[in-house]
Amino acid sequence: MHIRILLLLCAALATLSPHCRAASEAGTWHAHMAYKDITYIAKGGSTVFVLASGNLYHYDTADGSITTYDKINALSDGKIKFIRWSDAAQRLLVVYANGNMDIIDRKGGVTNLADYYNKTTTLDKTINYVNVCGDRAFLSTNFGVVAVNVSNATIADTYVLGTPVTSVAMSGNTLYAATADKVLGGLVSDNLADKSRWTVRCDRGFTWLFWKDGTLLGASNRNLCTIDDSGQCRQLWTPWASDCVMTDGSIIFFGGNEIYVYRSPNDMSIVWHPATAIAVDRGDGSYWTTDRDGSLCNMSVDSQQEVSISLTGLRPDGPDYNWFGFMTFANNRLYTCGGYPTRKACIQILEDGEWQVYDDSFATTLNNRYYNAYSLAIDPSDPDHVYMGAESGLYEFRNGTFVKQWNKDNAPLGAASSSRPYDYTKVTAVCYTADGRLYGFNSEAKTEKHSLFSLLDGTWTEHNSSSLWADNEKSLAGVTGMMEDSRHLLWFCNNHHIKPCLVGYQQSTDALQLIKDIVNQDGVKYTIFGITCTAEDHNGNIWIGTDVGPFMLEPSQIGSDSPTFTQVKIPRNDGTNLADYLLSNVSISCICIDGAGRKWLGTNGNGVYLISEDNIEQLQHFTRDNSPLTSDNIEAIAINDHTGEVFFSTGEGLCSYMSDATRPNEHMDKDNVYAYPNPVTPDYTGMITVCGLSMNADVKIATANGTIVAQGRSNGGTFRWDGRDSSGKRVASGIYMVMTAKEDGSKGTVCKIAVVN
């Protein structure tokens, strides 16, 4: 029996496509988070917890392992603002930017504390800082103080002071709260929920408060002071810092090129090491801090304040930045850049689970700032040849290395600012067309009438038209969504309140169709403030996203002088024959069409919708509350047509969802049709996926002797089988033949699946 199973495995593995080894089961999620910008470190026992780029990981000093935490595997939310370790509770408090909280125990168990986040109030709940005293964590908020019992994950007390609090300290029964101009204090036993019970203890404001060695200490970024019982302040030290923590009895200032460590009035030292976060190792007195490459490191300091680093490079795999406002797939790679939000320019590429971040050290040689990478265009003949449209011009890269920059000096590009022309020569959209020509749009040009341009073999061509200028005598300000459709028409849109429009450009005739009026099939004319995106579906319809919902331009309306948009109607199915417009008044930020012709629609504030190929059925609605999405504000969506994996970017990170549809192949053969997992092991209970099929392919799964156990049609290029026969029983061990045929009945191909029970 064991020999037979081994033979089955060998036969199956021999037919495996390399694609399927990395594929995931449909319905699974993955997080792709950055961990470079460390802001807080907290050590509990052998575990070093690290908050980096708003995400959490820990390093285990006992076994050297690194573990990440996210919404998929543990956490309740995204975008962490603070982490704090409580020795008394032996738990880590995780505080999110929105006020939600998680508490993690030593075994990795997570308890969500959502009471503060869910509390409905007119008060400003912004959390400014978190101090830990015993098993209590005190949240300094814009209305007062909230005490959290870290041991049992409850809100212990709330003190409304009517003024923003910056930090809290506690001594026995006395609680102190720092504000911008004073320090307040009161007895915890004296009903501090009554604001009148608090008294002014010092007429000076501080950023941080600490109780140490029987003394109240106040600190800001350039001073450390004692505060006596009479409210008098005495300056002890003048450190410089952007942040400050108390760890293992030491007050540590950091944030520049030096670390200032205060242990007592007679024991203050400066360590020459740049740090953005720090914690003291109670076991050996070494420091856990940040190295120059953004990783976690462990360093020791001798009596001469000389630094020696024993461990470094401790960082999870991932991108450098959580900036993915623009995404596109090419050659089975995900290419990303920051998109429209104001961000440092960066290009990050994901391939086979590995991230490549383009080196940006060249930016120091430019005569402009290197910010706001709007879009990317990948050379169809060379996936390592990339153009980036940015705030300061057009950039060219090869093999991840900067090649050239184009601006007003060496290209027909106009500046958006006469006072800062090199900083603001905006190329907001770029796109390659099938003939190998690079198109781009020069937004907000005003010194000359520049707008649409193309580049081929080093030759620039301008395709200017007065219709591409806005009413303020600048070229369209927010051009985005540039793409070539199946008719070789170039499309782009203007996401700006001054002249929002959709533009279709016929490359062969240099003719433009500019559509400003959004009128639907019922004659309803909409007032819109921007068109955010474009996409072509499998039927040749052009979809656009607007602030009032999605619209579709059918092929018959392309080129019309007064085109009508189709606003899809969804039947109510309540016996009234009435229908509602699809996602009416929902602000659409991005649209992607998957291999089955379904529409993935990202929104501003409502998460992601998946709409069926016929546009009638809502198949999915993912939000931050029901999925691993870190935010309901979706910046971009991209789909890997080979695997069906759908990537969603928000301002708080990137995650992906393995869908059940891939782009169909025109022809099915042994080189592109494969199944996964293969072999199917006894412990596997999920769906078995067949990929590489043609649209609506007929699929039959049969035993070696020809008995059909399952059949159906592909979803795009994918067919899924639950491993059971027509009676619902799991099939026996053996080799199963996947026989395919095209929709028109012509023969396809055969692949094999090995099942082991």
PDB file of N, CA and C in Angstrom, residues 361-450:
ATOM      1  N   SER A 361      18.676  56.164  -3.367  1.00  0.00           N
ATOM      2  CA  SER A 361      19.794  57.004  -2.932  1.00  0.00           C
ATOM      3  C   SER A 361      20.147  58.058  -3.971  1.00  0.00           C
ATOM      4  N   PHE A 362      19.767  57.818  -5.232  1.00  0.00           N
ATOM      5  CA  PHE A 362      20.042  58.804  -6.284  1.00  0.00           C
ATOM      6  C   PHE A 362      19.325  60.116  -6.041  1.00  0.00           C
ATOM      7  N   ALA A 363      18.266  60.092  -5.230  1.00  0.00           N
ATOM      8  CA  ALA A 363      17.453  61.293  -5.021  1.00  0.00           C
ATOM      9  C   ALA A 363      18.267  62.442  -4.436  1.00  0.00           C
ATOM     10  N   THR A 364      19.346  62.129  -3.726  1.00  0.00           N
ATOM     11  CA  THR A 364      20.171  63.186  -3.143  1.00  0.00           C
ATOM     12  C   THR A 364      20.927  63.973  -4.212  1.00  0.00           C
ATOM     13  N   THR A 365      21.026  63.437  -5.414  1.00  0.00           N
ATOM     14  CA  THR A 365      21.735  64.130  -6.502  1.00  0.00           C
ATOM     15  C   THR A 365      20.810  65.005  -7.337  1.00  0.00           C
ATOM     16  N   LEU A 366      19.501  64.930  -7.092  1.00  0.00           N
ATOM     17  CA  LEU A 366      18.544  65.695  -7.889  1.00  0.00           C
ATOM     18  C   LEU A 366      18.457  67.130  -7.386  1.00  0.00           C
ATOM     19  N   ASN A 367      17.975  68.004  -8.253  1.00  0.00           N
ATOM     20  CA  ASN A 367      17.761  69.393  -7.835  1.00  0.00           C
ATOM     21  C   ASN A 367      16.304  69.636  -7.483  1.00  0.00           C
ATOM     22  N   ASN A 368      15.605  68.576  -7.125  1.00  0.00           N
ATOM     23  CA  ASN A 368      14.202  68.671  -6.729  1.00  0.00           C
ATOM     24  C   ASN A 368      13.931  67.646  -5.639  1.00  0.00           C
ATOM     25  N   ARG A 369      12.814  67.788  -4.973  1.00  0.00           N
ATOM     26  CA  ARG A 369      12.448  66.807  -3.958  1.00  0.00           C
ATOM     27  C   ARG A 369      11.841  65.581  -4.636  1.00  0.00           C
ATOM     28  N   TYR A 370      12.060  64.417  -4.048  1.00  0.00           N
ATOM     29  CA  TYR A 370      11.648  63.141  -4.634  1.00  0.00           C
ATOM     30  C   TYR A 370      10.411  62.657  -3.890  1.00  0.00           C
ATOM     31  N   TYR A 371       9.258  63.209  -4.303  1.00  0.00           N
ATOM     32  CA  TYR A 371       8.006  62.905  -3.623  1.00  0.00           C
ATOM     33  C   TYR A 371       6.919  62.590  -4.639  1.00  0.00           C
ATOM     34  N   ASN A 372       5.890  61.879  -4.148  1.00  0.00           N
ATOM     35  CA  ASN A 372       4.651  61.643  -4.897  1.00  0.00           C
ATOM     36  C   ASN A 372       4.881  60.934  -6.226  1.00  0.00           C
ATOM     37  N   ALA A 373       5.016  59.617  -6.140  1.00  0.00           N
ATOM     38  CA  ALA A 373       5.054  58.766  -7.329  1.00  0.00           C
ATOM     39  C   ALA A 373       3.621  58.392  -7.672  1.00  0.00           C
ATOM     40  N   TYR A 374       3.122  58.886  -8.803  1.00  0.00           N
ATOM     41  CA  TYR A 374       1.704  58.754  -9.123  1.00  0.00           C
ATOM     42  C   TYR A 374       1.357  57.438  -9.810  1.00  0.00           C
ATOM     43  N   SER A 375       2.176  57.003 -10.775  1.00  0.00           N
ATOM     44  CA  SER A 375       1.821  55.807 -11.537  1.00  0.00           C
ATOM     45  C   SER A 375       3.062  55.199 -12.175  1.00  0.00           C
ATOM     46  N   LEU A 376       2.923  53.943 -12.615  1.00  0.00           N
ATOM     47  CA  LEU A 376       4.015  53.202 -13.236  1.00  0.00           C
ATOM     48  C   LEU A 376       3.567  52.649 -14.583  1.00  0.00           C
ATOM     49  N   ALA A 377       4.525  52.520 -15.496  1.00  0.00           N
ATOM     50  CA  ALA A 377       4.299  51.848 -16.776  1.00  0.00           C
ATOM     51  C   ALA A 377       5.440  50.863 -16.978  1.00  0.00           C
ATOM     52  N   ILE A 378       5.090  49.598 -17.251  1.00  0.00           N
ATOM     53  CA  ILE A 378       6.090  48.544 -17.384  1.00  0.00           C
ATOM     54  C   ILE A 378       6.233  48.193 -18.859  1.00  0.00           C
ATOM     55  N   ASP A 379       7.452  48.232 -19.340  1.00  0.00           N
ATOM     56  CA  ASP A 379       7.741  47.947 -20.738  1.00  0.00           C
ATOM     57  C   ASP A 379       7.299  46.514 -21.070  1.00  0.00           C
ATOM     58  N   PRO A 380       6.369  46.329 -22.009  1.00  0.00           N
ATOM     59  CA  PRO A 380       5.895  44.970 -22.316  1.00  0.00           C
ATOM     60  C   PRO A 380       6.979  44.064 -22.875  1.00  0.00           C
ATOM     61  N   SER A 381       8.061  44.642 -23.395  1.00  0.00           N
ATOM     62  CA  SER A 381       9.150  43.818 -23.928  1.00  0.00           C
ATOM     63  C   SER A 381      10.246  43.549 -22.907  1.00  0.00           C
ATOM     64  N   ASP A 382      10.184  44.224 -21.745  1.00  0.00           N
ATOM     65  CA  ASP A 382      11.209  44.063 -20.721  1.00  0.00           C
ATOM     66  C   ASP A 382      10.618  44.445 -19.369  1.00  0.00           C
ATOM     67  N   PRO A 383      10.214  43.468 -18.549  1.00  0.00           N
ATOM     68  CA  PRO A 383       9.564  43.787 -17.270  1.00  0.00           C
ATOM     69  C   PRO A 383      10.472  44.475 -16.264  1.00  0.00           C
ATOM     70  N   ASP A 384      11.769  44.539 -16.528  1.00  0.00           N
ATOM     71  CA  ASP A 384      12.679  45.255 -15.643  1.00  0.00           C
ATOM     72  C   ASP A 384      12.892  46.710 -16.074  1.00  0.00           C
ATOM     73  N   HIS A 385      12.193  47.109 -17.142  1.00  0.00           N
ATOM     74  CA  HIS A 385      12.279  48.483 -17.646  1.00  0.00           C
ATOM     75  C   HIS A 385      10.995  49.198 -17.242  1.00  0.00           C
ATOM     76  N   VAL A 386      11.117  50.153 -16.330  1.00  0.00           N
ATOM     77  CA  VAL A 386       9.946  50.765 -15.697  1.00  0.00           C
ATOM     78  C   VAL A 386      10.038  52.284 -15.784  1.00  0.00           C
ATOM     79  N   TYR A 387       8.900  52.909 -16.117  1.00  0.00           N
ATOM     80  CA  TYR A 387       8.775  54.371 -16.060  1.00  0.00           C
ATOM     81  C   TYR A 387       7.842  54.736 -14.909  1.00  0.00           C
ATOM     82  N   MET A 388       8.185  55.813 -14.240  1.00  0.00           N
ATOM     83  CA  MET A 388       7.378  56.309 -13.132  1.00  0.00           C
ATOM     84  C   MET A 388       6.986  57.756 -13.388  1.00  0.00           C
ATOM     85  N   GLY A 389       5.689  58.025 -13.363  1.00  0.00           N
ATOM     86  CA  GLY A 389       5.206  59.392 -13.407  1.00  0.00           C
ATOM     87  C   GLY A 389       5.131  59.947 -12.006  1.00  0.00           C
ATOM     88  N   ALA A 390       5.737  61.114 -11.786  1.00  0.00           N
ATOM     89  CA  ALA A 390       5.848  61.640 -10.432  1.00  0.00           C
ATOM     90  C   ALA A 390       5.608  63.138 -10.405  1.00  0.00           C
ATOM     91  N   GLU A 391       5.601  63.683  -9.208  1.00  0.00           N
ATOM     92  CA  GLU A 391       5.364  65.108  -9.008  1.00  0.00           C
ATOM     93  C   GLU A 391       6.448  65.952  -9.665  1.00  0.00           C
ATOM     94  N   SER A 392       7.653  65.397  -9.780  1.00  0.00           N
ATOM     95  CA  SER A 392       8.778  66.166 -10.309  1.00  0.00           C
ATOM     96  C   SER A 392       9.257  65.650 -11.668  1.00  0.00           C
ATOM     97  N   GLY A 393       8.350  65.046 -12.435  1.00  0.00           N
ATOM     98  CA  GLY A 393       8.705  64.652 -13.785  1.00  0.00           C
ATOM     99  C   GLY A 393       8.523  63.177 -14.062  1.00  0.00           C
ATOM    100  N   LEU A 394       9.192  62.721 -15.109  1.00  0.00           N
ATOM    101  CA  LEU A 394       9.141  61.331 -15.537  1.00  0.00           C
ATOM    102  C   LEU A 394      10.484  60.681 -15.233  1.00  0.00           C
ATOM    103  N   TYR A 395      10.442  59.489 -14.601  1.00  0.00           N
ATOM    104  CA  TYR A 395      11.656  58.780 -14.208  1.00  0.00           C
ATOM    105  C   TYR A 395      11.722  57.432 -14.923  1.00  0.00           C
ATOM    106  N   GLU A 396      12.934  57.045 -15.313  1.00  0.00           N
ATOM    107  CA  GLU A 396      13.152  55.764 -15.975  1.00  0.00           C
ATOM    108  C   GLU A 396      14.074  54.899 -15.119  1.00  0.00           C
ATOM    109  N   PHE A 397      13.733  53.589 -15.004  1.00  0.00           N
ATOM    110  CA  PHE A 397      14.524  52.636 -14.232  1.00  0.00           C
ATOM    111  C   PHE A 397      14.749  51.374 -15.062  1.00  0.00           C
ATOM    112  N   ARG A 398      15.908  50.762 -14.860  1.00  0.00           N
ATOM    113  CA  ARG A 398      16.193  49.441 -15.421  1.00  0.00           C
ATOM    114  C   ARG A 398      16.802  48.569 -14.329  1.00  0.00           C
ATOM    115  N   ASN A 399      16.225  47.372 -14.182  1.00  0.00           N
ATOM    116  CA  ASN A 399      16.731  46.427 -13.185  1.00  0.00           C
ATOM    117  C   ASN A 399      16.798  47.048 -11.794  1.00  0.00           C
ATOM    118  N   GLY A 400      15.824  47.874 -11.484  1.00  0.00           N
ATOM    119  CA  GLY A 400      15.751  48.490 -10.170  1.00  0.00           C
ATOM    120  C   GLY A 400      16.668  49.667  -9.958  1.00  0.00           C
ATOM    121  N   THR A 401      17.364  50.091 -11.014  1.00  0.00           N
ATOM    122  CA  THR A 401      18.332  51.185 -10.901  1.00  0.00           C
ATOM    123  C   THR A 401      17.864  52.397 -11.703  1.00  0.00           C
ATOM    124  N   PHE A 402      18.010  53.552 -11.107  1.00  0.00           N
ATOM    125  CA  PHE A 402      17.637  54.797 -11.767  1.00  0.00           C
ATOM    126  C   PHE A 402      18.479  55.017 -13.023  1.00  0.00           C
ATOM    127  N   VAL A 403      17.799  55.389 -14.134  1.00  0.00           N
ATOM    128  CA  VAL A 403      18.482  55.645 -15.404  1.00  0.00           C
ATOM    129  C   VAL A 403      18.459  57.119 -15.753  1.00  0.00           C
ATOM    130  N   LYS A 404      17.259  57.726 -15.702  1.00  0.00           N
ATOM    131  CA  LYS A 404      17.150  59.104 -16.186  1.00  0.00           C
ATOM    132  C   LYS A 404      15.891  59.760 -15.639  1.00  0.00           C
ATOM    133  N   GLN A 405      15.952  61.086 -15.530  1.00  0.00           N
ATOM    134  CA  GLN A 405      14.789  61.888 -15.172  1.00  0.00           C
ATOM    135  C   GLN A 405      14.512  62.882 -16.284  1.00  0.00           C
ATOM    136  N   TRP A 406      13.226  63.041 -16.624  1.00  0.00           N
ATOM    137  CA  TRP A 406      12.819  64.063 -17.587  1.00  0.00           C
ATOM    138  C   TRP A 406      12.007  65.132 -16.868  1.00  0.00           C
ATOM    139  N   ASN A 407      12.342  66.392 -17.162  1.00  0.00           N
ATOM    140  CA  ASN A 407      11.579  67.518 -16.644  1.00  0.00           C
ATOM    141  C   ASN A 407      11.534  68.604 -17.719  1.00  0.00           C
ATOM    142  N   LYS A 408      11.296  69.823 -17.320  1.00  0.00           N
ATOM    143  CA  LYS A 408      11.113  70.894 -18.298  1.00  0.00           C
ATOM    144  C   LYS A 408      12.394  71.203 -19.081  1.00  0.00           C
ATOM    145  N   ASP A 409      13.556  70.776 -18.556  1.00  0.00           N
ATOM    146  CA  ASP A 409      14.817  71.091 -19.219  1.00  0.00           C
ATOM    147  C   ASP A 409      15.124  70.185 -20.408  1.00  0.00           C
ATOM    148  N   ASN A 410      14.659  68.928 -20.351  1.00  0.00           N
ATOM    149  CA  ASN A 410      15.050  67.982 -21.397  1.00  0.00           C
ATOM    150  C   ASN A 410      13.875  67.260 -22.049  1.00  0.00           C
ATOM    151  N   ALA A 411      12.654  67.782 -21.836  1.00  0.00           N
ATOM    152  CA  ALA A 411      11.471  67.150 -22.413  1.00  0.00           C
ATOM    153  C   ALA A 411      10.375  68.200 -22.570  1.00  0.00           C
ATOM    154  N   PRO A 412       9.402  67.951 -23.435  1.00  0.00           N
ATOM    155  CA  PRO A 412       8.284  68.903 -23.596  1.00  0.00           C
ATOM    156  C   PRO A 412       7.299  68.798 -22.438  1.00  0.00           C
ATOM    157  N   LEU A 413       7.764  69.174 -21.248  1.00  0.00           N
ATOM    158  CA  LEU A 413       6.954  69.133 -20.043  1.00  0.00           C
ATOM    159  C   LEU A 413       6.885  70.529 -19.438  1.00  0.00           C
ATOM    160  N   GLY A 414       5.710  70.896 -18.960  1.00  0.00           N
ATOM    161  CA  GLY A 414       5.519  72.201 -18.342  1.00  0.00           C
ATOM    162  C   GLY A 414       5.387  72.072 -16.834  1.00  0.00           C
ATOM    163  N   ALA A 415       5.830  73.099 -16.131  1.00  0.00           N
ATOM    164  CA  ALA A 415       5.794  73.086 -14.669  1.00  0.00           C
ATOM    165  C   ALA A 415       4.459  73.610 -14.157  1.00  0.00           C
ATOM    166  N   ALA A 416       4.062  73.116 -12.982  1.00  0.00           N
ATOM    167  CA  ALA A 416       2.845  73.580 -12.332  1.00  0.00           C
ATOM    168  C   ALA A 416       3.102  74.789 -11.451  1.00  0.00           C
ATOM    169  N   SER A 417       4.386  75.064 -11.182  1.00  0.00           N
ATOM    170  CA  SER A 417       4.748  76.180 -10.307  1.00  0.00           C
ATOM    171  C   SER A 417       5.908  76.939 -10.932  1.00  0.00           C
ATOM    172  N   SER A 418       5.753  78.242 -11.086  1.00  0.00           N
ATOM    173  CA  SER A 418       6.842  79.050 -11.633  1.00  0.00           C
ATOM    174  C   SER A 418       7.938  79.278 -10.604  1.00  0.00           C
ATOM    175  N   SER A 419       7.599  79.255  -9.324  1.00  0.00           N
ATOM    176  CA  SER A 419       8.602  79.482  -8.283  1.00  0.00           C
ATOM    177  C   SER A 419       9.375  78.203  -7.945  1.00  0.00           C
ATOM    178  N   ARG A 420       8.753  77.034  -8.142  1.00  0.00           N
ATOM    179  CA  ARG A 420       9.430  75.762  -7.853  1.00  0.00           C
ATOM    180  C   ARG A 420       9.206  74.793  -9.016  1.00  0.00           C
ATOM    181  N   PRO A 421       9.688  75.117 -10.188  1.00  0.00           N
ATOM    182  CA  PRO A 421       9.384  74.314 -11.378  1.00  0.00           C
ATOM    183  C   PRO A 421       9.945  72.897 -11.321  1.00  0.00           C
ATOM    184  N   TYR A 422      11.083  72.707 -10.680  1.00  0.00           N
ATOM    185  CA  TYR A 422      11.673  71.368 -10.660  1.00  0.00           C
ATOM    186  C   TYR A 422      10.972  70.444  -9.664  1.00  0.00           C
ATOM    187  N   ASP A 423      10.385  71.044  -8.635  1.00  0.00           N
ATOM    188  CA  ASP A 423       9.626  70.234  -7.682  1.00  0.00           C
ATOM    189  C   ASP A 423       8.257  69.857  -8.233  1.00  0.00           C
ATOM    190  N   TYR A 424       7.710  70.700  -9.105  1.00  0.00           N
ATOM    191  CA  TYR A 424       6.330  70.510  -9.560  1.00  0.00           C
ATOM    192  C   TYR A 424       6.227  70.520 -11.083  1.00  0.00           C
ATOM    193  N   THR A 425       6.772  69.488 -11.706  1.00  0.00           N
ATOM    194  CA  THR A 425       6.526  69.206 -13.120  1.00  0.00           C
ATOM    195  C   THR A 425       5.806  67.869 -13.138  1.00  0.00           C
ATOM    196  N   LYS A 426       4.481  67.911 -13.059  1.00  0.00           N
ATOM    197  CA  LYS A 426       3.693  66.742 -12.690  1.00  0.00           C
ATOM    198  C   LYS A 426       3.369  65.847 -13.885  1.00  0.00           C
ATOM    199  N   VAL A 427       3.847  64.613 -13.809  1.00  0.00           N
ATOM    200  CA  VAL A 427       3.430  63.568 -14.751  1.00  0.00           C
ATOM    201  C   VAL A 427       2.592  62.597 -13.926  1.00  0.00           C
ATOM    202  N   THR A 428       1.283  62.749 -14.014  1.00  0.00           N
ATOM    203  CA  THR A 428       0.393  62.043 -13.086  1.00  0.00           C
ATOM    204  C   THR A 428      -0.081  60.691 -13.591  1.00  0.00           C
ATOM    205  N   ALA A 429       0.065  60.411 -14.885  1.00  0.00           N
ATOM    206  CA  ALA A 429      -0.383  59.125 -15.424  1.00  0.00           C
ATOM    207  C   ALA A 429       0.548  58.701 -16.545  1.00  0.00           C
ATOM    208  N   VAL A 430       0.916  57.425 -16.562  1.00  0.00           N
ATOM    209  CA  VAL A 430       1.729  56.860 -17.639  1.00  0.00           C
ATOM    210  C   VAL A 430       1.165  55.489 -18.009  1.00  0.00           C
ATOM    211  N   CYS A 431       1.386  55.099 -19.273  1.00  0.00           N
ATOM    212  CA  CYS A 431       0.844  53.828 -19.750  1.00  0.00           C
ATOM    213  C   CYS A 431       1.561  53.409 -21.023  1.00  0.00           C
ATOM    214  N   TYR A 432       1.922  52.139 -21.128  1.00  0.00           N
ATOM    215  CA  TYR A 432       2.431  51.589 -22.382  1.00  0.00           C
ATOM    216  C   TYR A 432       1.261  51.105 -23.235  1.00  0.00           C
ATOM    217  N   THR A 433       1.373  51.264 -24.540  1.00  0.00           N
ATOM    218  CA  THR A 433       0.392  50.712 -25.459  1.00  0.00           C
ATOM    219  C   THR A 433       0.998  49.533 -26.211  1.00  0.00           C
ATOM    220  N   ALA A 434       0.158  48.818 -26.937  1.00  0.00           N
ATOM    221  CA  ALA A 434       0.578  47.568 -27.564  1.00  0.00           C
ATOM    222  C   ALA A 434       1.707  47.758 -28.570  1.00  0.00           C
ATOM    223  N   ASP A 435       1.811  48.950 -29.148  1.00  0.00           N
ATOM    224  CA  ASP A 435       2.860  49.189 -30.137  1.00  0.00           C
ATOM    225  C   ASP A 435       4.193  49.590 -29.509  1.00  0.00           C
ATOM    226  N   GLY A 436       4.293  49.491 -28.169  1.00  0.00           N
ATOM    227  CA  GLY A 436       5.544  49.806 -27.493  1.00  0.00           C
ATOM    228  C   GLY A 436       5.762  51.270 -27.221  1.00  0.00           C
ATOM    229  N   ARG A 437       4.710  52.074 -27.371  1.00  0.00           N
ATOM    230  CA  ARG A 437       4.813  53.520 -27.136  1.00  0.00           C
ATOM    231  C   ARG A 437       4.405  53.824 -25.702  1.00  0.00           C
ATOM    232  N   LEU A 438       5.171  54.707 -25.049  1.00  0.00           N
ATOM    233  CA  LEU A 438       4.840  55.157 -23.705  1.00  0.00           C
ATOM    234  C   LEU A 438       4.038  56.447 -23.799  1.00  0.00           C
ATOM    235  N   TYR A 439       2.839  56.446 -23.213  1.00  0.00           N
ATOM    236  CA  TYR A 439       2.024  57.657 -23.119  1.00  0.00           C
ATOM    237  C   TYR A 439       2.056  58.184 -21.691  1.00  0.00           C
ATOM    238  N   GLY A 440       1.907  59.490 -21.565  1.00  0.00           N
ATOM    239  CA  GLY A 440       1.842  60.100 -20.248  1.00  0.00           C
ATOM    240  C   GLY A 440       1.093  61.412 -20.300  1.00  0.00           C
ATOM    241  N   PHE A 441       0.714  61.907 -19.115  1.00  0.00           N
ATOM    242  CA  PHE A 441      -0.001  63.181 -19.055  1.00  0.00           C
ATOM    243  C   PHE A 441       0.711  64.118 -18.093  1.00  0.00           C
ATOM    244  N   ASN A 442       0.940  65.338 -18.588  1.00  0.00           N
ATOM    245  CA  ASN A 442       1.604  66.401 -17.836  1.00  0.00           C
ATOM    246  C   ASN A 442       0.534  67.302 -17.217  1.00  0.00           C
ATOM    247  N   SER A 443       0.208  67.065 -15.948  1.00  0.00           N
ATOM    248  CA  SER A 443      -0.893  67.774 -15.290  1.00  0.00           C
ATOM    249  C   SER A 443      -0.462  69.143 -14.764  1.00  0.00           C
ATOM    250  N   GLU A 444      -1.398  70.071 -14.787  1.00  0.00           N
ATOM    251  CA  GLU A 444      -1.254  71.423 -14.236  1.00  0.00           C
ATOM    252  C   GLU A 444      -0.148  72.230 -14.905  1.00  0.00           C
ATOM    253  N   ALA A 445       0.240  71.852 -16.108  1.00  0.00           N
ATOM    254  CA  ALA A 445       1.227  72.662 -16.833  1.00  0.00           C
ATOM    255  C   ALA A 445       0.617  74.008 -17.169  1.00  0.00           C
ATOM    256  N   LYS A 446       1.371  75.082 -16.973  1.00  0.00           N
ATOM    257  CA  LYS A 446       0.788  76.400 -17.232  1.00  0.00           C
ATOM    258  C   LYS A 446       1.716  77.332 -17.998  1.00  0.00           C
ATOM    259  N   THR A 447       3.025  77.084 -17.956  1.00  0.00           N
ATOM    260  CA  THR A 447       3.916  77.991 -18.673  1.00  0.00           C
ATOM    261  C   THR A 447       3.838  77.780 -20.183  1.00  0.00           C
ATOM    262  N   GLU A 448       3.562  76.558 -20.612  1.00  0.00           N
ATOM    263  CA  GLU A 448       3.317  76.251 -22.004  1.00  0.00           C
ATOM    264  C   GLU A 448       2.145  75.283 -22.046  1.00  0.00           C
ATOM    265  N   LYS A 449       1.520  75.151 -23.177  1.00  0.00           N
ATOM    266  CA  LYS A 449       0.337  74.297 -23.248  1.00  0.00           C
ATOM    267  C   LYS A 449       0.734  72.846 -23.500  1.00  0.00           C
ATOM    268  N   HIS A 450       1.260  72.232 -22.450  1.00  0.00           N
ATOM    269  CA  HIS A 450       1.611  70.823 -22.513  1.00  0.00           C
ATOM    270  C   HIS A 450       0.509  70.008 -21.852  1.00  0.00           C
TER     271      HIS A 450
END
